[in-house]
Structures are given as structure tokens and as C-alpha cells.
Coordinates of C-alpha atoms in Angstrom, one line a residue:
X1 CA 247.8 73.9 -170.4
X2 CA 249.4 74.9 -166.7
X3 CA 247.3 71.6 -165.7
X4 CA 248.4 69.2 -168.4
X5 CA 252.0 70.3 -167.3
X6 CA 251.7 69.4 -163.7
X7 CA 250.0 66.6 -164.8
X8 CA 253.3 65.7 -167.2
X9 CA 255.7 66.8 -164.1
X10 CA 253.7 64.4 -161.5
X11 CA 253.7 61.4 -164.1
X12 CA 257.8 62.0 -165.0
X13 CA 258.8 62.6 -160.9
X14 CA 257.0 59.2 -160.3
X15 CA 258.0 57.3 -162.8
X16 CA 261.3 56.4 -161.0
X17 CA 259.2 55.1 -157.7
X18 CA 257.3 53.4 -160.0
X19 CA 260.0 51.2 -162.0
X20 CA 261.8 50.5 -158.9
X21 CA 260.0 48.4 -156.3
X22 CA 261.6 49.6 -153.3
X23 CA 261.4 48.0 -149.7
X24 CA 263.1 50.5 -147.6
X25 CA 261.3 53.6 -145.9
X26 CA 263.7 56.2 -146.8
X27 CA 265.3 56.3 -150.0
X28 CA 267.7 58.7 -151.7
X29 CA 270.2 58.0 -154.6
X30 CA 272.0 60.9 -156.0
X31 CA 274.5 61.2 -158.8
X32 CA 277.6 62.0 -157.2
X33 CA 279.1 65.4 -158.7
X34 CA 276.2 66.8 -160.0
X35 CA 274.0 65.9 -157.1
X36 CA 271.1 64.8 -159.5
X37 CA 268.8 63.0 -157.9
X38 CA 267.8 59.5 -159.4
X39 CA 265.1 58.6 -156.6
X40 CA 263.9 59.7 -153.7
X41 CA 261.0 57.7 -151.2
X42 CA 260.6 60.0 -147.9
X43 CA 263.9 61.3 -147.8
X44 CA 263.3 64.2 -145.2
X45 CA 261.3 61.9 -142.8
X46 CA 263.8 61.9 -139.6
X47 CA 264.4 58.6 -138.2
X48 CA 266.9 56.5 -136.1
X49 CA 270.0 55.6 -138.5
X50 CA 271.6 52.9 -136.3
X51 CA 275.2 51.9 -137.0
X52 CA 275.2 54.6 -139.8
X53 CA 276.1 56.8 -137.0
X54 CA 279.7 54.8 -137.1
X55 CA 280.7 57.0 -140.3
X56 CA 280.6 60.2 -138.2
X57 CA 282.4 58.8 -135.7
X58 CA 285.0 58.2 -137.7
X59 CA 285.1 61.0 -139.2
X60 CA 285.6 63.0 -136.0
X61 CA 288.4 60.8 -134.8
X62 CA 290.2 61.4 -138.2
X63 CA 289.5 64.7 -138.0
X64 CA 291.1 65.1 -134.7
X65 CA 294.4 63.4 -136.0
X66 CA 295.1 61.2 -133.3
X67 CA 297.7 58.5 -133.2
X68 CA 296.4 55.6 -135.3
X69 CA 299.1 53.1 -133.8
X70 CA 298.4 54.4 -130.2
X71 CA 296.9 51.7 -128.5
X72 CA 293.6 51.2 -127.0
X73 CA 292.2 48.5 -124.3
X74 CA 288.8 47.6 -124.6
X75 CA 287.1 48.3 -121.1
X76 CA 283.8 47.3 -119.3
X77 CA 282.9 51.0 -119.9
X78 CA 282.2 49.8 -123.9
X79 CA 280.1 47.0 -123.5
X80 CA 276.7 47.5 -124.6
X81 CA 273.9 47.2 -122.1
X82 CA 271.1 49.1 -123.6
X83 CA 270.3 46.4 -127.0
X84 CA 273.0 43.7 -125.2
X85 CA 275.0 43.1 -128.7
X86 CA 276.9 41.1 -128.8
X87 CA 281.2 41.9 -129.9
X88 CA 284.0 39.3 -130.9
X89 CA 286.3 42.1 -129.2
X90 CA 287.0 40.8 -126.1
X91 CA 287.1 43.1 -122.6
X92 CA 290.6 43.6 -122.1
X93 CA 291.9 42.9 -125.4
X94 CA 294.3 45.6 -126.4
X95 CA 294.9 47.4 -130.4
X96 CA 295.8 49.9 -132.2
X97 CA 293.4 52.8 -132.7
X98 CA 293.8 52.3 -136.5
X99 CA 292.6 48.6 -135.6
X100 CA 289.7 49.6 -133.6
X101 CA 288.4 52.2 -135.8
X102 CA 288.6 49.6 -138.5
X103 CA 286.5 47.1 -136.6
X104 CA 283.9 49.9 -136.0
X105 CA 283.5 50.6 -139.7
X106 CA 284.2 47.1 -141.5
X107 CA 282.5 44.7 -138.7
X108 CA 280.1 47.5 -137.1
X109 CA 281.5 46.4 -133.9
X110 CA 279.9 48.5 -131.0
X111 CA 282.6 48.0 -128.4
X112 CA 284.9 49.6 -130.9
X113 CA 283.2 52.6 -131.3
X114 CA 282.0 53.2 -127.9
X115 CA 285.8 53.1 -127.2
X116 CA 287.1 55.6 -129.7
X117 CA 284.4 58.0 -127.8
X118 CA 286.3 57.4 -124.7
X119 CA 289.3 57.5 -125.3
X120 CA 288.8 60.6 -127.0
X121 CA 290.8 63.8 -125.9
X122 CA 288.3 65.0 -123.2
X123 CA 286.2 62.0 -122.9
X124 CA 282.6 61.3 -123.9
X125 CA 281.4 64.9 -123.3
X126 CA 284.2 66.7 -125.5
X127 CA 283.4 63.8 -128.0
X128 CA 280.0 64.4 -128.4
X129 CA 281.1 68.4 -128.6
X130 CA 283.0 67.2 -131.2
X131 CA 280.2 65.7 -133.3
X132 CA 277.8 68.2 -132.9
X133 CA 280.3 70.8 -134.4
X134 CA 281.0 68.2 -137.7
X135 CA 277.1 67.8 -138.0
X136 CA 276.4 71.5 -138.4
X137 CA 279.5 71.9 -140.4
X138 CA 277.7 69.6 -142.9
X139 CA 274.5 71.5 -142.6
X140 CA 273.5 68.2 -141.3
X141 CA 269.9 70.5 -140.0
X142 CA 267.3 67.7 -139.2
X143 CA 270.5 65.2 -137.5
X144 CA 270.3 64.8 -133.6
X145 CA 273.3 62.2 -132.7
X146 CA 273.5 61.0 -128.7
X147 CA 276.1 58.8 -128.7
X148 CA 278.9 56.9 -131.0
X149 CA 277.7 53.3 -131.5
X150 CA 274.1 53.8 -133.1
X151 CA 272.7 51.5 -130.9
X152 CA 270.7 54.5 -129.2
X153 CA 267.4 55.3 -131.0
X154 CA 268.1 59.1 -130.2
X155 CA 270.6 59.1 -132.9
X156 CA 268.1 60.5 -136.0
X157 CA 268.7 61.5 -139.6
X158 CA 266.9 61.9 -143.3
X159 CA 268.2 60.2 -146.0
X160 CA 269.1 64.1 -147.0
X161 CA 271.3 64.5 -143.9
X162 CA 272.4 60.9 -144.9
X163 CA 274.1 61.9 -148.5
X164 CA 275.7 64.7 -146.7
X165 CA 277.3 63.0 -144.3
X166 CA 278.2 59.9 -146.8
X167 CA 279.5 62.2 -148.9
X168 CA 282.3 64.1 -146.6
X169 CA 283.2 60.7 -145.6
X170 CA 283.9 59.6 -148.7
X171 CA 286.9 62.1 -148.3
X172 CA 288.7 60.3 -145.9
X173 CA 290.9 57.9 -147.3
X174 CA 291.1 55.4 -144.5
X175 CA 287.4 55.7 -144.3
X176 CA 286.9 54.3 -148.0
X177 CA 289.3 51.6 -147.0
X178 CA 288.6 50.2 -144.2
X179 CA 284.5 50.1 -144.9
X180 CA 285.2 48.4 -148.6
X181 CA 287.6 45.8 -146.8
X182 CA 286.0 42.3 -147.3
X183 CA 287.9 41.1 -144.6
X184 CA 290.8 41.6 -142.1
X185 CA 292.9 39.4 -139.5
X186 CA 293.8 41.0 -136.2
X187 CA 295.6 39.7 -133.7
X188 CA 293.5 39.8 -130.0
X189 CA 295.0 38.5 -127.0
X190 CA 297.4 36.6 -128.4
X191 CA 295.4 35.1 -131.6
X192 CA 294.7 35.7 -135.1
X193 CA 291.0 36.8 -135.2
X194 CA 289.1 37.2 -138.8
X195 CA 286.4 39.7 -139.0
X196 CA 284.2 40.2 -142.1
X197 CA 282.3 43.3 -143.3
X198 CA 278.4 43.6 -142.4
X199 CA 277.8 44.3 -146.4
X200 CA 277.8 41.2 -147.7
X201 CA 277.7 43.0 -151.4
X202 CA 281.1 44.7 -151.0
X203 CA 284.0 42.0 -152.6
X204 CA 280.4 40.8 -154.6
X205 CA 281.1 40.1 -158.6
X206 CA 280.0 42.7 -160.4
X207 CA 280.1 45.5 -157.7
X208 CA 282.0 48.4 -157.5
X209 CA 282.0 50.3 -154.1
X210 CA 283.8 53.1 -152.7
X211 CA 282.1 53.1 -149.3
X212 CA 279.7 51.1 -147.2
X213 CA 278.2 51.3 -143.9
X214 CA 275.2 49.0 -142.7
X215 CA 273.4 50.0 -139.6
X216 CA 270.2 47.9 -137.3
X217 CA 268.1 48.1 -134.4
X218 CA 264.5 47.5 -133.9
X219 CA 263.8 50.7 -134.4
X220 CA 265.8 52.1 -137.2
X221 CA 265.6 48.9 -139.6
X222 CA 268.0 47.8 -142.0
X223 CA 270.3 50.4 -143.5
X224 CA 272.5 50.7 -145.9
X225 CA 274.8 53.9 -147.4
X226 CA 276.7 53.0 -150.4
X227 CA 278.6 55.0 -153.2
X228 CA 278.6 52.8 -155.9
X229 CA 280.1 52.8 -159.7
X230 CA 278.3 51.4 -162.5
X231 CA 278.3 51.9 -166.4
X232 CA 280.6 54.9 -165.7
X233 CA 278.4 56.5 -163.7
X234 CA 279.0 57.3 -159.1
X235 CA 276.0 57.6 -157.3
X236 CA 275.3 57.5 -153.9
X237 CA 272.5 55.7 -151.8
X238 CA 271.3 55.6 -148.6
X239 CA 268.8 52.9 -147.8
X240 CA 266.5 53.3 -144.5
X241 CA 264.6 50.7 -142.2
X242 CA 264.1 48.1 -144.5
X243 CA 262.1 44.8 -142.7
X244 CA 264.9 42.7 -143.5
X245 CA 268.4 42.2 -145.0
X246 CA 267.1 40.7 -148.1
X247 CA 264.8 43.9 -148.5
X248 CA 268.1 45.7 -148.1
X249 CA 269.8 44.5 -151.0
X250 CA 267.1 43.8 -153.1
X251 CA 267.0 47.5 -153.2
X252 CA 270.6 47.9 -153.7
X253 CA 270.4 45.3 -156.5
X254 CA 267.1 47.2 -158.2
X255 CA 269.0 50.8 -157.6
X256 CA 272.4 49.5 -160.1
X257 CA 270.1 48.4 -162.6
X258 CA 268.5 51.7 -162.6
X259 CA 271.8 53.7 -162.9
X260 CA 272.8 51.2 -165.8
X261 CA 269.8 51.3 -167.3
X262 CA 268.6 47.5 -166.9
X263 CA 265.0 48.5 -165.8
X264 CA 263.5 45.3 -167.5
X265 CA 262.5 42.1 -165.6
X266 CA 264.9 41.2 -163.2
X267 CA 265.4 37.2 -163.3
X268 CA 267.7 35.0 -160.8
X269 CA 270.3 34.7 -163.4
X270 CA 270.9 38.7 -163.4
X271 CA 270.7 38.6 -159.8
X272 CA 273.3 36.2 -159.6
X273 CA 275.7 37.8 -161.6
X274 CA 275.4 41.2 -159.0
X275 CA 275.3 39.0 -155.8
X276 CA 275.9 36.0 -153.8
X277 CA 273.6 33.1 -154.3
X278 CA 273.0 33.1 -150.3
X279 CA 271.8 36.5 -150.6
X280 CA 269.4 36.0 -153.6
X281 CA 267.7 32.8 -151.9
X282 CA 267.0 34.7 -148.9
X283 CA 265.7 37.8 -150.6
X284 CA 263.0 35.4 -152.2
X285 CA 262.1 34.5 -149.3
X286 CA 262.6 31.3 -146.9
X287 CA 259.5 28.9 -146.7
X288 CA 257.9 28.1 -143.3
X289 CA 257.0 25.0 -144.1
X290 CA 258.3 21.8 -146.2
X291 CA 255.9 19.7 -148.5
X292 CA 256.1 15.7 -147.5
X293 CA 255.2 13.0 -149.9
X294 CA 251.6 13.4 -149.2
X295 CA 251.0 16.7 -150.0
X296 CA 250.6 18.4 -146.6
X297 CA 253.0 20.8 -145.1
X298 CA 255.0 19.8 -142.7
X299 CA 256.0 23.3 -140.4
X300 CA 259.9 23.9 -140.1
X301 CA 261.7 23.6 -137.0
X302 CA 261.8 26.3 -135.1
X303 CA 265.6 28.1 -133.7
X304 CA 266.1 29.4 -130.7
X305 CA 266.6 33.0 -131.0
X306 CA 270.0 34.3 -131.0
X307 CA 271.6 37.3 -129.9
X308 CA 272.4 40.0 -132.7
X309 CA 275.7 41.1 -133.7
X310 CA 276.4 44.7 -134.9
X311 CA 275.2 45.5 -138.3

């Protein structure tokens, strides 16, 4: 009987896992409110979380209540020279603290958030202090964060720590904003400037989110946290080193239908009522070679690599 049970409790805990092909590592959807958990893949495994790391950062500027129109010139000091991103805020440029946070969180933009961290009351050290006392505040246990950006691969998490932390940001009013703005037009050194959020699926048809925060490096992967509405029902998710953007939101898109209930086939024409059509091509994949009249393959041109902007 007791082994016909666990047999029964084995078969129900998996079923999840096994109705939703997942890409990502890490994995962790709970229902916000009642904290039910609606699938889990590896969620205590500690691993680097990237850009994630720009929600806590936020959160202990907010929390610090600093002057949101004081503002704030981007210095030498911010540019990154360990993973050489690359910014569209210029050195020198000059803007609100309100604007800088923003580009931090909407356009992952590392220069922003290394310069929050410095011009923080006491500097980088008192900064860091600062962080250290949030993430044990949110019983944050298995979280070790070095620095601001994400960009270091000594800031770890779980996808655990990651609900937690998702979940107090979620608080913050201007931290719901500013990571669910599609878009935003600043003025830097004397021109209008339009940056885009990194989550292509916020401003999506069909898509209801309350927060967002994408996050890459080598080592950490693609990452996604999202708190998400659908058929009446908040969850949130947290998505860890994925192989690929595509992976990323495949998940996402495989996640909503499991919260609404769609578990069935998914085809292209459901996909393409949750997404953008750029993002559905390239999570089937992108060929590496063409066909030509005569049947053979002809192999694509290859790009030059590029430098990679914050994610």
C-alpha cells in the first residue's frame, strides 16, 4: 500500500515536468498568494543569475530613498571591463537617478547600474553593506551577490532565492513600472535617445506582466523572472540558463499555457497569438544552410561576431 502511494506521489510530482518541455536549468513557477508551486526543475541548484541581480539593486536604492531627480554623470569608473558590454549611455552623459535606475531595469544597461552603486551614500563598500543586509532580510540563504551589474559570475542564486527576491520587488511601485515599460525616450547629451526593454514579451498581445527582468553572461545563461497574469490566475517564474533566447521564451510561452490550462499541442498559430512572430521563428530554430535549385545545401554566410549588449 505505502509503496503504491509513493509510487502515486512520484507519478503526480512529475507529471508537471513531464507536460512541459522545459529548456532552462533552473525552473520555479509559483502561484503568487498562496505560494503553490506549479513546477519546479533544480530550483535549489545555486548558480550565477546575471542581470537578475539589477532587481536588488534597485531595490536597495529605493529603499534608501534617495532623490530620484538628483542627477547623476556617467563616469569611466562604470564602464565594464570584465565581459566589455557594450552601453548606449554614453561616458559623460548626465540624468536623473530616476532615469538611470530606469535604464538599469528596462534596458539592463550595466553602466547604469554600476553607477547607482557609486553614487551611493558611502560608495561601493556601504553599497554592497547595503545589499547584503536586503538579502538576509529576504532569507535570501543560498544568495552570494559581489557587485551591482550581474556581469560578475560571483553573483549566485536558486531559483528559490529567485521568487523571494522577485517577490519583494514586486512591492516597489517604480520597480513594476519601469521593468514592464516597452519603451522610453531620454534625452542624453543633448538628444532624444529610445531605449527598449530586454523582454521582448512585455507590450506582447496576449501578455499580462507585472514585472520583468532578463539577465546573460556565459556563464549564467539566459534568464528570465516574470510575474505574469493569466485566466485569473498571478504566478511567478524565474527561468535560469537557458542556451538561448528562443529557449527562454519558449519556456515562458509553455509556462502560461500551463497556468491556463492549454496543455495540448502547441501549434504556430497559438504561439503567434502570445508572441511576436520574430520570436517564434527564431525559437524553431534558424537553418545553417539554404537549399539551391539542385538540391544541395548551400552553407549560409557567416557574421562577424558582435559585441553583446546587456540583457
Amino acid at each position: 500500500m505505502i509503496r503504491k502511494f509513493a509510487v502515486a506521489l512520484l507519478l503526480s510530482c512529475s507529471a508537471a515536468a513531464v507536460a512541459v518541455p522545459l529548456g532552462s536549468q533552473s525552473v520555479l513557477v509559483v502561484e503568487d498568494g498562496t505560494g503553490k508551486v506549479l513546477l519546479e526543475k533544480n530550483a535549489t541548484s545555486v548558480v550565477p543569475i546575471a542581470s537578475l541581480t539589477k532587481l536588488m539593486t534597485a531595490m536597495v536604492v529605493l529603499d534608501a530613498k534617495l532623490d530620484m531627480d538628483e542627477q547623476i554623470s556617467i563616469d569611466r569608473q562604470d564602464v565594464d571591463v570584465l565581459k566589455h558590454s557594450t552601453s548606449r549611455v554614453p561616458v559623460g552623459a548626465t540624468l536623473s537617478r530616476g532615469e538611470v535606475l530606469q535604464l538599469a531595469l528596462m534596458s539592463s544597461d550595466n553602466r547604469a547600474a554600476a553607477s547607482l552603486a557609486r553614487t551611493f551614500p558611502g560608495g561601493p563598500a556601504a553599497f554592497k553593506a547595503a545589499v547584503d543586509r536586503k538579502v538576509r532580510a529576504l532569507g535570501m540563504a543560498q544568495t552570494r551577490i559581489a557587485e551591482p551589474t550581474g556581469l560578475s559570475p560571483a553573483n549566485t542564486s536558486t531559483a528559490t532565492d529567485l521568487v523571494k527576491m522577485a517577490t519583494a520587488a514586486a512591492a516597489y511601485p517604480d520597480i513594476t513600472r519601469m521593468t514592464t515599460d516597452t519603451r522610453e525616450v531620454i534625452n542624453v547629451k543633448g538628444r532624444s535617445v529610445e531605449y527598449h526593454n530586454t523582454n521582448r514579451l512585455v507590450g506582447a498581445k496576449g501578455w499580462d506582466i507585472g514585472l520583468s527582468k532578463t539577465g546573460y553572461t556565459e556563464e549564467a545563461g539566459r534568464c528570465l523572472i516574470m510575474r505574469i497574469k493569466a485566466a485569473g490566475k498571478n504566478a511567478t517564474m524565474v527561468l535560469l540558463n537557458a542556451s538561448a533566447n528562443s529557449a527562454r521564451i519558449m519556456d515562458a510561452l509553455n509556462i502560461r499555457r500551463l497556468i491556463t490550462g492549454d496543455e495540448g499541442r502547441t501549434t504556430t498559430k497559438r504561439l503567434a497569438r502570445s508572441a511576436p512572430a520574430s520570436l517564434i521563428k527564431a525559437s524553431a530554430g534558424r537553418l545553417k544552410a539554404s537549399k539551391v535549385s539542385n538540391g544541395r545545401k548551400k552553407a549560409a554566410p557567416t557574421k562577424k561576431p558582435r559585441r553583446r549588449r546587456a540583457d
